[in-house]
Short mmCIF file of C-alpha atoms (C1' of nucleotides) in Angstrom, two decimals:
data_model
loop_
_atom_site.label_atom_id
_atom_site.label_comp_id
_atom_site.label_asym_id
_atom_site.label_seq_id
_atom_site.Cartn_x
_atom_site.Cartn_y
_atom_site.Cartn_z
CA MET G 850 10.10 -28.34 -21.92
CA GLY G 851 9.55 -30.84 -19.17
CA PHE G 852 6.67 -32.49 -17.43
CA LEU G 853 4.33 -31.25 -14.78
CA GLY G 854 5.63 -33.51 -11.86
CA ASN G 855 3.43 -34.37 -8.96
CA ALA G 856 2.76 -32.37 -5.97
CA PRO G 857 5.62 -32.78 -3.92
CA ARG G 858 5.84 -33.39 -0.12
CA LEU G 859 5.20 -29.87 0.94
CA ASP G 860 6.13 -30.58 5.04
CA GLY G 861 9.68 -31.57 4.64
CA LEU G 862 10.18 -28.53 2.20
CA ILE G 863 8.48 -25.92 4.65
CA GLU G 864 10.58 -27.15 7.30
CA ARG G 865 13.65 -26.68 5.07
CA LEU G 866 12.54 -23.03 4.03
CA GLU G 867 11.78 -22.34 8.24
CA SER G 868 15.09 -23.22 8.93
CA ALA G 869 16.73 -21.55 6.04
CA ASN G 870 19.68 -19.20 6.59
CA GLY G 871 20.70 -16.85 4.08
CA LEU G 872 19.30 -15.92 0.48
CA ASP G 873 21.44 -18.97 -0.90
CA ASP G 874 19.57 -21.42 0.54
CA LEU G 875 16.27 -19.89 -0.73
CA GLN G 876 17.92 -19.96 -3.91
CA ILE G 877 18.51 -23.29 -3.50
CA LEU G 878 15.36 -24.21 -2.29
CA ILE G 879 13.52 -22.17 -5.51
CA GLU G 880 15.42 -24.54 -7.77
CA GLU G 881 14.54 -28.05 -6.11
CA LEU G 882 10.86 -26.98 -5.82
CA ARG G 883 10.46 -26.11 -9.42
CA ASP G 884 12.48 -29.48 -10.37
CA GLN G 885 9.90 -30.92 -7.92
CA TYR G 886 7.01 -29.41 -9.64
CA GLY G 887 8.24 -29.77 -13.00
CA VAL G 888 7.61 -26.52 -13.91
CA ASP G 889 10.08 -24.51 -15.95
CA HIS G 890 10.50 -21.55 -14.05
CA ILE G 891 9.80 -20.47 -10.17
CA ILE G 892 10.58 -16.87 -8.90
CA TYR G 893 9.92 -15.16 -6.52
CA HIS G 894 10.34 -11.20 -7.26
CA TRP G 895 10.01 -8.56 -4.48
CA VAL G 896 8.57 -5.36 -6.27
CA ASN G 897 9.82 -2.38 -4.01
CA SER G 898 9.83 0.49 -3.82
CA SER G 899 13.02 1.96 -3.85
CA GLY G 900 14.08 0.27 -6.58
CA GLU G 901 16.39 -2.22 -4.99
CA GLN G 902 14.47 -5.18 -5.55
CA TYR G 903 15.53 -8.37 -4.58
CA GLY G 904 14.40 -11.52 -6.39
CA CYS G 905 15.87 -15.50 -6.81
CA GLY G 906 14.78 -17.87 -9.01
CA THR G 907 15.44 -19.34 -11.98
CA TYR G 908 14.96 -16.61 -14.73
CA ASP G 909 18.45 -16.77 -16.72
CA LEU G 910 20.00 -13.23 -15.96
CA GLU G 911 20.05 -11.72 -19.22
CA TRP G 912 16.04 -12.26 -19.01
CA VAL G 913 16.18 -10.50 -15.64
CA ASN G 914 18.43 -7.49 -17.04
CA ARG G 915 16.19 -7.50 -20.30
CA TYR G 916 13.07 -6.91 -18.03
CA VAL G 917 14.64 -4.17 -15.28
CA GLU G 918 16.03 -2.24 -18.53
CA LYS G 919 13.47 -2.25 -20.86
CA GLY G 920 11.16 -1.29 -17.74
CA TYR G 921 8.82 -3.83 -18.27
CA LEU G 922 8.11 -3.44 -14.36
CA ARG G 923 6.13 -1.04 -15.42
CA ILE G 924 3.52 -2.36 -17.78
CA ASP G 925 3.73 -5.71 -16.76
CA PRO G 926 -0.10 -7.29 -16.27
CA VAL G 927 1.30 -9.49 -13.87
CA ILE G 928 2.38 -6.73 -11.75
CA GLN G 929 -0.33 -4.67 -12.39
CA GLY G 930 -2.97 -6.91 -12.16
CA CYS G 931 -1.54 -8.87 -8.94
CA TYR G 932 -1.19 -5.51 -7.42
CA GLN G 933 -4.97 -5.17 -7.32
CA ARG G 934 -6.04 -8.78 -6.55
CA PHE G 935 -5.73 -10.39 -3.46
CA HIS G 936 -5.56 -14.46 -4.87
CA PRO G 937 -3.28 -15.88 -7.22
CA VAL G 938 -3.68 -15.41 -10.96
CA ASN G 939 -3.67 -17.53 -13.53
CA TRP G 940 -1.50 -15.27 -16.27
CA LYS G 941 -3.86 -15.86 -18.98
CA ARG G 942 -6.74 -14.43 -16.95
CA LEU G 943 -4.98 -11.02 -16.89
CA ASP G 944 -5.36 -7.87 -19.62
CA TRP G 945 -3.32 -8.79 -22.28
CA SER G 946 -4.55 -6.09 -24.62
CA SER G 947 -1.94 -3.56 -24.49
CA LYS G 948 0.53 -3.16 -26.97
CA SER G 949 3.47 -2.99 -24.89
CA ALA G 950 1.83 -6.04 -23.16
CA ARG G 951 1.51 -8.34 -26.05
CA ALA G 952 4.86 -7.13 -27.35
CA LEU G 953 6.15 -8.32 -23.64
CA MET G 954 4.64 -11.72 -23.72
CA LYS G 955 5.86 -12.41 -26.82
CA ASP G 956 9.77 -11.05 -25.89
CA ALA G 957 9.18 -13.22 -23.00
CA ILE G 958 7.89 -16.46 -24.72
CA GLU G 959 10.77 -16.32 -27.10
CA HIS G 960 13.13 -16.36 -23.93
CA GLY G 961 12.27 -19.47 -22.68
CA ILE G 962 9.79 -18.37 -20.00
CA GLY G 963 6.79 -20.01 -20.80
CA ASN G 964 3.79 -19.27 -22.41
CA GLN G 965 1.28 -20.17 -19.26
CA GLY G 966 1.78 -18.45 -15.90
CA PHE G 967 0.71 -18.76 -12.71
CA SER G 968 1.55 -15.55 -9.63
CA ILE G 969 0.51 -15.19 -6.54
CA PRO G 970 0.77 -11.71 -4.75
CA ILE G 971 2.05 -11.27 -1.10
CA ARG G 972 1.94 -7.86 1.18
CA GLY G 973 4.10 -7.45 3.75
CA PRO G 974 3.97 -4.46 6.91
CA ASN G 975 5.15 -1.22 5.31
CA GLY G 976 3.41 -1.84 2.00
CA GLN G 977 5.97 -4.31 1.13
CA PHE G 978 5.01 -6.65 -2.26
CA ALA G 979 6.24 -9.52 -3.68
CA LEU G 980 5.08 -11.79 -6.22
CA PHE G 981 5.81 -16.09 -5.98
CA SER G 982 5.15 -16.82 -9.80
CA LEU G 983 5.80 -20.13 -11.89
CA SER G 984 5.76 -20.45 -15.56
CA HIS G 985 5.35 -23.33 -17.97
CA ASN G 986 4.97 -24.37 -21.50
CA CYS G 987 2.12 -26.24 -21.70
CA SER G 988 -1.73 -25.97 -22.57
CA ASP G 989 -4.39 -24.22 -21.11
CA ALA G 990 -6.53 -27.43 -19.81
CA GLU G 991 -2.95 -28.93 -18.47
CA TRP G 992 -1.88 -25.50 -16.52
CA GLU G 993 -5.39 -25.01 -15.32
CA GLU G 994 -5.22 -28.16 -13.40
CA PHE G 995 -2.24 -28.26 -12.40
CA THR G 996 -2.95 -24.58 -10.96
CA GLU G 997 -6.17 -25.64 -9.52
CA THR G 998 -4.23 -28.94 -7.85
CA ASN G 999 -1.29 -27.07 -6.73
CA ARG G 1000 -2.72 -23.80 -5.77
CA ARG G 1001 -3.16 -24.02 -1.71
CA ASP G 1002 0.52 -25.75 -1.23
CA LEU G 1003 1.81 -22.75 -3.28
CA ILE G 1004 0.14 -20.54 -1.63
CA LEU G 1005 1.73 -21.60 1.78
CA VAL G 1006 4.98 -21.88 0.68
CA ALA G 1007 5.10 -18.52 -1.22
CA HIS G 1008 4.05 -17.37 2.49
CA TYR G 1009 6.96 -19.03 4.23
CA PHE G 1010 9.34 -17.67 1.36
CA ASN G 1011 8.06 -14.10 1.42
CA GLN G 1012 8.47 -14.68 5.33
CA LYS G 1013 12.19 -15.85 4.80
CA ALA G 1014 12.84 -12.80 2.59
CA LEU G 1015 11.81 -9.98 5.11
CA GLU G 1016 13.94 -11.74 7.70
CA PHE G 1017 16.85 -11.64 5.21
CA GLU G 1018 15.89 -8.18 4.01
CA PRO G 1019 19.46 -5.79 3.63
CA GLY G 1020 17.58 -2.32 3.74
CA ARG G 1021 15.65 -3.11 6.72
CA THR G 1022 14.07 0.74 6.66
CA PRO G 1023 16.94 2.11 8.97
CA GLU G 1024 14.20 4.21 10.28
CA PRO G 1025 11.92 1.67 11.95
CA ALA G 1026 8.99 2.30 10.27
CA GLN G 1027 7.89 5.64 12.40
CA GLN G 1028 4.22 5.51 13.07
CA LEU G 1029 1.90 8.53 12.63
CA SER G 1030 -0.67 10.58 15.41
CA PRO G 1031 -4.12 10.00 14.41
CA ARG G 1032 -4.24 13.53 13.78
CA GLU G 1033 -1.25 12.83 11.23
CA ILE G 1034 -3.29 10.15 9.57
CA GLU G 1035 -6.62 12.60 9.13
CA ALA G 1036 -4.41 15.29 7.40
CA MET G 1037 -2.66 12.90 4.95
CA THR G 1038 -5.71 10.84 4.40
CA LEU G 1039 -7.60 14.10 3.54
CA LEU G 1040 -4.56 16.03 1.44
CA ALA G 1041 -4.78 12.44 -0.17
CA ILE G 1042 -8.23 12.15 -1.13
CA GLY G 1043 -8.08 15.28 -2.84
CA TYR G 1044 -8.92 18.18 0.17
CA SER G 1045 -6.95 21.10 -0.21
CA ARG G 1046 -5.05 22.10 3.28
CA ALA G 1047 -8.17 24.74 3.85
CA GLN G 1048 -10.41 22.45 3.18
CA ALA G 1049 -8.76 19.75 5.05
CA ALA G 1050 -8.47 21.99 8.11
CA ASP G 1051 -11.69 22.97 8.16
CA THR G 1052 -12.93 18.94 7.47
CA LEU G 1053 -11.18 18.53 10.83
CA SER G 1054 -12.62 21.81 12.43
CA ILE G 1055 -9.10 23.06 12.95
CA SER G 1056 -7.29 26.42 11.89
CA GLU G 1057 -5.20 25.49 8.95
CA HIS G 1058 -2.04 26.64 10.56
CA THR G 1059 -2.36 23.52 12.56
CA LEU G 1060 -2.86 21.27 9.92
CA ARG G 1061 -0.07 22.63 8.32
CA VAL G 1062 2.26 21.77 11.44
CA TYR G 1063 0.57 17.89 11.43
CA VAL G 1064 1.79 17.85 7.60
CA GLU G 1065 4.95 18.96 8.61
CA SER G 1066 5.31 16.66 11.18
CA ALA G 1067 3.89 13.60 8.70
CA ARG G 1068 6.75 14.89 5.96
CA PHE G 1069 9.41 14.64 8.59
CA LYS G 1070 8.49 11.24 9.99
CA LEU G 1071 8.36 10.01 6.92
CA GLY G 1072 11.52 11.99 5.26
CA ALA G 1073 9.75 13.52 2.71
CA MET G 1074 10.70 16.29 0.28
CA ASN G 1075 6.79 18.09 0.20
CA THR G 1076 3.37 17.25 0.97
CA THR G 1077 2.83 15.01 -2.43
CA HIS G 1078 6.10 12.62 -1.48
CA ALA G 1079 4.49 12.50 2.38
CA VAL G 1080 0.92 11.52 0.98
CA ALA G 1081 2.65 8.75 -1.66
CA ARG G 1082 5.37 7.54 1.27
CA ALA G 1083 2.31 7.32 3.64
CA LEU G 1084 0.46 5.43 1.10
CA SER G 1085 3.29 3.02 0.10
CA ARG G 1086 4.10 2.19 3.70
CA GLY G 1087 -0.17 1.86 4.73
CA LEU G 1088 0.05 4.26 6.79
CA ILE G 1089 -2.86 5.20 5.47
CA VAL G 1090 -5.69 4.14 3.08
CA VAL G 1091 -7.78 5.48 0.62
CA MET D 1076 -13.20 -23.74 28.92
CA GLY D 1077 -13.17 -25.83 26.58
CA PHE D 1078 -10.71 -28.67 25.29
CA LEU D 1079 -8.31 -27.96 21.99
CA GLY D 1080 -9.61 -29.98 19.61
CA ASN D 1081 -7.52 -32.35 16.77
CA ALA D 1082 -6.84 -30.46 14.21
CA PRO D 1083 -9.80 -30.71 11.53
CA ARG D 1084 -9.71 -32.00 7.90
CA LEU D 1085 -9.02 -28.74 5.88
CA ASP D 1086 -9.96 -29.66 2.44
CA GLY D 1087 -13.85 -30.07 2.99
CA LEU D 1088 -13.87 -26.73 4.86
CA ILE D 1089 -11.56 -24.62 2.32
CA GLU D 1090 -13.93 -25.70 -0.27
CA ARG D 1091 -16.83 -24.82 1.59
CA LEU D 1092 -15.27 -21.43 2.39
CA GLU D 1093 -14.41 -20.95 -1.59
CA SER D 1094 -18.40 -21.56 -2.26
CA ALA D 1095 -19.59 -19.51 0.69
CA ASN D 1096 -21.66 -16.93 -0.99
CA GLY D 1097 -22.17 -14.14 1.90
CA LEU D 1098 -21.45 -12.62 5.09
CA ASP D 1099 -23.49 -14.81 7.14
CA ASP D 1100 -21.54 -17.73 5.39
CA LEU D 1101 -18.49 -17.07 6.79
CA GLN D 1102 -20.63 -16.12 10.68
CA ILE D 1103 -21.81 -19.70 9.96
CA LEU D 1104 -18.10 -21.01 8.99
CA ILE D 1105 -16.49 -19.34 11.98
CA GLU D 1106 -18.13 -20.81 14.57
CA GLU D 1107 -18.14 -24.45 13.23
CA LEU D 1108 -14.22 -23.71 13.09
CA ARG D 1109 -14.16 -22.84 16.91
CA ASP D 1110 -15.87 -25.62 17.84
CA GLN D 1111 -13.73 -27.95 15.42
CA TYR D 1112 -10.62 -26.83 16.69
CA GLY D 1113 -12.24 -26.44 20.43
CA VAL D 1114 -10.78 -22.95 21.02
CA ASP D 1115 -12.60 -20.23 22.76
CA HIS D 1116 -13.21 -17.74 20.34
CA ILE D 1117 -12.03 -17.07 16.21
CA ILE D 1118 -12.56 -13.97 14.90
CA TYR D 1119 -11.86 -12.45 11.87
CA HIS D 1120 -11.62 -8.74 11.62
CA TRP D 1121 -11.06 -5.82 9.17
CA VAL D 1122 -8.79 -3.30 10.37
CA ASN D 1123 -9.68 0.07 8.67
CA SER D 1124 -8.53 3.21 9.00
CA SER D 1125 -11.04 5.08 7.98
CA GLY D 1126 -13.68 3.79 10.75
CA GLU D 1127 -15.85 1.54 8.78
CA GLN D 1128 -14.77 -2.47 9.50
CA TYR D 1129 -16.30 -5.31 8.79
CA GLY D 1130 -15.84 -8.73 11.41
CA CYS D 1131 -17.14 -11.69 12.14
CA GLY D 1132 -16.36 -14.05 14.69
CA THR D 1133 -17.76 -15.42 18.24
CA TYR D 1134 -16.77 -12.44 20.53
CA ASP D 1135 -19.92 -11.38 21.93
CA LEU D 1136 -21.62 -8.25 20.89
CA GLU D 1137 -20.91 -6.83 24.31
CA TRP D 1138 -16.97 -7.06 23.87
CA VAL D 1139 -16.93 -5.90 20.75
CA ASN D 1140 -18.72 -2.74 21.28
CA ARG D 1141 -17.17 -2.23 24.86
CA TYR D 1142 -13.75 -2.14 22.11
CA VAL D 1143 -14.89 0.47 20.06
CA GLU D 1144 -16.25 2.77 22.34
CA LYS D 1145 -12.97 2.09 24.44
CA GLY D 1146 -11.03 2.96 21.24
CA TYR D 1147 -8.92 -0.25 22.26
CA LEU D 1148 -8.47 -0.50 18.39
CA ARG D 1149 -5.49 2.39 18.84
CA ILE D 1150 -3.86 0.42 22.39
CA ASP D 1151 -4.47 -2.72 21.34
CA PRO D 1152 -0.64 -4.62 20.95
CA VAL D 1153 -2.27 -7.25 18.96
CA ILE D 1154 -3.33 -4.92 16.02
CA GLN D 1155 -0.10 -2.47 16.66
CA GLY D 1156 2.30 -5.89 16.58
CA CYS D 1157 0.49 -7.71 13.67
CA TYR D 1158 0.98 -4.50 11.81
CA GLN D 1159 4.20 -4.66 11.79
CA ARG D 1160 4.69 -7.77 11.62
CA PHE D 1161 4.24 -10.15 8.72
CA HIS D 1162 4.26 -13.85 10.15
CA PRO D 1163 1.48 -15.16 12.72
CA VAL D 1164 1.96 -14.34 16.49
CA ASN D 1165 1.07 -15.69 19.59
CA TRP D 1166 -0.12 -12.86 21.88
CA LYS D 1167 2.52 -13.76 24.51
CA ARG D 1168 5.32 -12.48 22.74
CA LEU D 1169 3.14 -8.63 22.26
CA ASP D 1170 4.05 -5.92 24.33
CA TRP D 1171 2.39 -5.36 26.79
CA SER D 1172 4.50 -2.78 28.97
CA SER D 1173 2.17 -0.49 28.50
CA LYS D 1174 0.00 0.49 31.28
CA SER D 1175 -2.94 0.87 28.98
CA ALA D 1176 -2.08 -2.12 27.34
CA ARG D 1177 -2.03 -4.51 30.45
CA ALA D 1178 -5.70 -2.70 31.14
CA LEU D 1179 -6.70 -4.34 28.00
CA MET D 1180 -5.53 -7.60 28.66
CA LYS D 1181 -7.20 -7.53 32.14
CA ASP D 1182 -10.38 -6.13 30.76
CA ALA D 1183 -10.21 -8.68 27.93
CA ILE D 1184 -9.48 -11.94 30.31
CA GLU D 1185 -12.47 -10.63 32.54
CA HIS D 1186 -14.95 -10.52 28.97
CA GLY D 1187 -13.62 -14.38 28.89
CA ILE D 1188 -11.68 -13.63 25.58
CA GLY D 1189 -9.03 -16.03 27.38
CA ASN D 1190 -5.80 -15.61 28.73
CA GLN D 1191 -3.82 -17.15 25.23
CA GLY D 1192 -4.48 -15.55 21.54
CA PHE D 1193 -2.74 -16.29 18.09
CA SER D 1194 -3.46 -13.81 15.74
CA ILE D 1195 -2.29 -13.95 11.67
CA PRO D 1196 -2.15 -10.67 9.62
CA ILE D 1197 -3.60 -10.82 6.46
CA ARG D 1198 -2.95 -7.53 4.30
CA GLY D 1199 -4.81 -7.42 0.59
CA PRO D 1200 -4.60 -4.53 -2.01
CA ASN D 1201 -4.89 -0.24 -1.43
CA GLY D 1202 -3.54 -0.94 2.07
CA GLN D 1203 -6.42 -3.77 3.42
CA PHE D 1204 -5.29 -4.92 6.71
CA ALA D 1205 -7.18 -7.50 8.10
CA LEU D 1206 -6.67 -9.67 11.59
CA PHE D 1207 -7.60 -13.95 11.45
CA SER D 1208 -7.12 -14.13 15.49
CA LEU D 1209 -7.64 -17.22 17.48
CA SER D 1210 -8.39 -16.82 21.76
CA HIS D 1211 -8.32 -19.64 24.37
CA ASN D 1212 -7.67 -20.43 28.22
CA CYS D 1213 -4.68 -22.73 28.56
CA SER D 1214 -1.66 -22.78 29.89
CA ASP D 1215 1.39 -21.56 28.00
CA ALA D 1216 2.54 -24.84 26.77
CA GLU D 1217 -0.71 -26.16 25.45
CA TRP D 1218 -0.99 -23.42 24.06
CA GLU D 1219 2.49 -23.34 22.21
CA GLU D 1220 1.66 -26.79 21.04
CA PHE D 1221 -1.53 -26.10 19.62
CA THR D 1222 -0.77 -23.20 17.29
CA GLU D 1223 2.82 -24.98 16.16
CA THR D 1224 0.63 -27.94 15.33
CA ASN D 1225 -1.85 -25.82 13.40
CA ARG D 1226 0.44 -22.75 11.98
CA ARG D 1227 -0.08 -23.74 8.58
CA ASP D 1228 -3.41 -24.71 8.36
CA LEU D 1229 -4.55 -21.75 9.85
CA ILE D 1230 -2.74 -19.15 7.19
CA LEU D 1231 -4.71 -20.62 4.77
CA VAL D 1232 -7.78 -20.63 6.43
CA ALA D 1233 -7.27 -16.85 7.33
CA HIS D 1234 -6.14 -16.63 3.68
CA TYR D 1235 -9.38 -17.47 2.12
CA PHE D 1236 -11.42 -16.04 4.74
CA ASN D 1237 -10.04 -12.40 3.42
CA GLN D 1238 -10.33 -13.46 -0.25
CA LYS D 1239 -13.95 -14.25 1.02
CA ALA D 1240 -14.36 -11.09 2.70
CA LEU D 1241 -13.08 -8.91 -0.51
CA GLU D 1242 -15.24 -10.36 -2.69
CA PHE D 1243 -18.40 -9.28 -0.75
CA GLU D 1244 -17.21 -5.82 0.45
CA PRO D 1245 -19.23 -3.29 -1.03
CA GLY D 1246 -16.65 -0.17 -2.17
CA ARG D 1247 -15.12 -1.53 -5.00
CA THR D 1248 -14.12 0.93 -7.46
CA PRO D 1249 -15.92 0.68 -10.45
CA GLU D 1250 -13.95 3.32 -12.63
CA PRO D 1251 -12.61 1.47 -15.34
CA ALA D 1252 -9.05 2.73 -13.98
CA GLN D 1253 -7.48 5.10 -17.12
CA GLN D 1254 -4.30 4.52 -18.01
CA LEU D 1255 -1.74 7.26 -18.47
CA SER D 1256 0.62 7.85 -21.13
CA PRO D 1257 4.30 7.09 -20.50
CA ARG D 1258 5.28 10.08 -20.20
CA GLU D 1259 2.58 10.80 -17.73
CA ILE D 1260 3.77 7.61 -15.61
CA GLU D 1261 7.28 9.23 -15.69
CA ALA D 1262 6.51 12.33 -14.76
CA MET D 1263 4.03 11.12 -11.53
CA THR D 1264 6.55 8.43 -10.44
CA LEU D 1265 9.38 11.47 -10.41
CA LEU D 1266 6.43 13.78 -8.41
CA ALA D 1267 6.06 10.95 -5.95
CA ILE D 1268 9.11 10.05 -5.27
CA GLY D 1269 9.51 13.66 -4.07
CA TYR D 1270 10.84 15.77 -7.04
CA SER D 1271 9.71 19.24 -7.73
CA ARG D 1272 8.28 19.71 -10.84
CA ALA D 1273 11.56 21.72 -11.68
CA GLN D 1274 13.33 18.61 -10.90
CA ALA D 1275 11.27 16.12 -12.62
CA ALA D 1276 11.25 18.33 -15.88
CA ASP D 1277 14.79 18.77 -15.29
CA THR D 1278 15.48 14.88 -15.07
CA LEU D 1279 13.23 14.56 -18.04
CA SER D 1280 15.15 16.73 -20.08
CA ILE D 1281 12.14 18.47 -20.84
CA SER D 1282 10.66 22.50 -19.84
CA GLU D 1283 8.88 22.15 -17.02
CA HIS D 1284 5.64 24.12 -18.28
CA THR D 1285 5.68 20.20 -20.58
CA LEU D 1286 6.07 18.56 -17.71
CA ARG D 1287 2.98 20.13 -16.14
CA VAL D 1288 0.96 19.26 -19.07
CA TYR D 1289 1.33 15.76 -18.58
CA VAL D 1290 0.61 16.35 -14.64
CA GLU D 1291 -2.44 18.45 -15.74
CA SER D 1292 -3.42 15.78 -18.51
CA ALA D 1293 -2.91 12.97 -15.44
CA ARG D 1294 -4.58 15.01 -13.05
CA PHE D 1295 -7.53 14.80 -15.73
CA LYS D 1296 -7.55 11.09 -16.35
CA LEU D 1297 -7.62 10.27 -13.11
CA GLY D 1298 -10.54 12.66 -11.94
CA ALA D 1299 -8.27 14.43 -9.47
CA MET D 1300 -8.21 17.82 -7.82
CA ASN D 1301 -4.94 18.35 -7.16
CA THR D 1302 -1.37 17.06 -7.77
CA THR D 1303 -1.29 15.34 -4.57
CA HIS D 1304 -4.46 13.67 -4.94
CA ALA D 1305 -3.04 12.53 -8.72
CA VAL D 1306 -0.57 10.82 -6.70
CA ALA D 1307 -2.53 9.23 -4.67
CA ARG D 1308 -4.86 7.78 -7.05
CA ALA D 1309 -2.24 6.69 -9.33
CA LEU D 1310 -0.11 4.65 -6.26
CA SER D 1311 -3.65 3.53 -5.00
CA ARG D 1312 -4.57 1.87 -8.70
CA GLY D 1313 -1.64 0.64 -9.10
CA LEU D 1314 -0.46 2.90 -11.98
CA ILE D 1315 2.41 3.89 -10.95
CA VAL D 1316 5.47 2.22 -8.50
CA VAL D 1317 7.24 4.16 -5.79
"C1'" DA H 1377 7.58 15.05 39.40
"C1'" DT H 1378 9.95 16.14 35.15
"C1'" DT H 1379 9.81 15.28 31.01
"C1'" DC H 1380 7.65 14.14 26.32
"C1'" DT H 1381 4.31 13.96 22.87
"C1'" DA H 1382 0.23 14.89 20.74
"C1'" DC H 1383 -2.99 18.85 19.98
"C1'" DT H 1384 -3.83 23.64 19.36
"C1'" DC H 1385 -2.97 28.35 17.54
"C1'" DC H 1386 -0.37 32.83 15.63
"C1'" DC H 1387 2.65 35.78 11.80
"C1'" DC H 1388 5.19 36.40 7.62
"C1'" DA H 1389 7.84 36.18 3.77
"C1'" DG H 1390 9.42 33.66 -0.54
"C1'" DA H 1391 8.96 29.42 -3.30
"C1'" DA H 1392 6.28 26.78 -5.69
"C1'" DA H 1393 2.14 24.88 -7.90
"C1'" DC H 1394 -2.14 25.82 -10.04
"C1'" DT H 1395 -5.46 28.22 -13.50
"C1'" DG H 1396 -6.28 29.56 -18.67
"C1'" DC H 1397 -4.78 31.58 -22.27
"C1'" DG H 1398 -2.00 29.81 -26.81
"C1'" DA H 1399 0.78 26.77 -30.51
"C1'" DG H 1400 3.20 23.58 -33.13
"C1'" DG H 1401 4.91 19.24 -35.30
"C1'" DC H 1402 4.41 13.98 -35.09
"C1'" DC H 1403 1.76 9.27 -35.71
"C1'" DG H 1404 -2.04 6.00 -36.49
"C1'" DG H 1405 -6.67 4.86 -37.00
"C1'" DG H 1406 -11.35 5.35 -39.08
"C1'" DC O 360 -7.90 12.88 -45.26
"C1'" DC O 361 -8.63 14.13 -41.09
"C1'" DC O 362 -9.29 13.50 -36.22
"C1'" DG O 363 -7.37 12.60 -31.88
"C1'" DG O 364 -3.58 11.19 -28.87
"C1'" DC O 365 0.85 12.59 -27.55
"C1'" DC O 366 4.85 15.54 -26.85
"C1'" DT O 367 6.59 20.19 -26.95
"C1'" DC O 368 6.92 25.23 -25.75
"C1'" DG O 369 5.53 29.78 -23.76
"C1'" DC O 370 3.41 34.34 -21.03
"C1'" DA O 371 0.65 35.92 -16.69
"C1'" DG O 372 -1.94 36.43 -12.95
"C1'" DT O 373 -3.93 34.18 -8.32
"C1'" DT O 374 -3.77 30.65 -5.18
"C1'" DT O 375 -1.26 27.53 -2.01
"C1'" DC O 376 2.34 25.65 -0.58
"C1'" DT O 377 6.69 26.23 2.82
"C1'" DG O 378 10.01 26.87 5.96
"C1'" DG O 379 11.46 30.00 9.75
"C1'" DG O 380 10.02 32.15 14.04
"C1'" DG O 381 6.96 31.51 18.98
"C1'" DA O 382 3.41 29.48 22.50
"C1'" DG O 383 0.17 27.09 25.70
"C1'" DT O 384 -2.39 22.96 27.06
"C1'" DA O 385 -3.28 18.10 28.44
"C1'" DG O 386 -2.35 13.25 28.97
"C1'" DA O 387 0.86 10.12 29.22
"C1'" DA O 388 5.47 7.84 30.13
"C1'" DT O 389 9.60 7.37 33.14
#
DNA sequence: ATTCTACTCCCCAGAAACTGCGAGGCCGGG
DNA sequence: CCCGGCCTCGCAGTTTCTGGGGAGTAGAAT
């Protein structure tokens, strides 16, 4: 495996990131970045709701396909952990206690991902969630020092990467991010925290019929099939908070 | 009004941010930061839909109270605009066309907020949304140059600010995050993407009754009142990804 | 001035979900 | 070996949700 290189000059890189003109440019930049940092892999991974997710990075296609096919997305502690965190995290600090997680790690190491990793969670509008991760093969101490040294730069790079990816996003939700009205938000929030329609209506001091109108209206705006679906969408788009 | 100062040394500041030990420290740091940058105001503002929101910064209390009382939160183009954006934004670029928005701007200028502003949206887990904003009184050109020059540093500062604010947040869920079984996850996921129980059962090639057992089991594990509640909890805990 | 959006209320019938009961097989850990 | 967790299936009765009507107010936007 390669050596951890010196920290590259960020200014030029970010400028080139800002002037990137398509997903291909991002792929080129990410490879360059990997070489400059001297790590084994860097990946930017858009973890999207609708299944169609975009990613670019230096993993081989084989591993990516394997990852998707095996449904690793659902058990990967990196995903699970970063989803609950704000700050970047060293993979070693995550919870690898479950059997499936350890199987995943073993499989990953066998596919040359490396035994160390560092992931930066990034969140955008409408509940967008992405990860910017570096992986490498080295000792714990080396990795700890590397991530400590480059943490700030990496946060910035991850940020700019996501900004670009958002610009190029293919599936810019055709619906222009329908906003919910205040009452609709209240209604959906109450349902999301477990109230029945009757309870929610009571809490808002309105008739259950009225509450139903809000829920239906929200369901329509969100393009949802039923109440549960609507609450799920409202949550993933960050329209309501539980 | 003051002068736009030179960019401060970030390293020391971020280190002090990282070792901040309470909300008071953040208040001290934000005032210092304002003086170093030579802008009129800097505020960090946690925008929570549930009403209880934390903020620190250099606005006078009078303006903050006025802002809340007048319900400006709901009409402020800064909030609205940043909520839909990922990248920091100059207030001049926002949509001030509505009457209420212009009234807000007029009111703000009269209260000494300044005619220029720059806001960085920040998002955390569970739909957390915060703003880190600077405001000042100067010409468009000056402000444009200032924000261009300091954009990257400010993004980083905003990031670390939010990290600290999250640490100090009172309402951290202590619950040990019950895991769901694979089948339960599948069932909940299907419900979350809008399938009815019958459809979901069909998709998994099991009877509807069986599916129901999974949902009930998941509901129990999550301490949820009903299916909608369970799906909402599973989503916010990152147990399922829609 | 008119249109539009948000908010409020009402009825009804059919579809779907919830509650509570019970049952058997499979697998891994103590 | 037994217990517990997971996966699978069934019935019956009650409650809730859904989707189709209609109708009026107030405030903001054009």
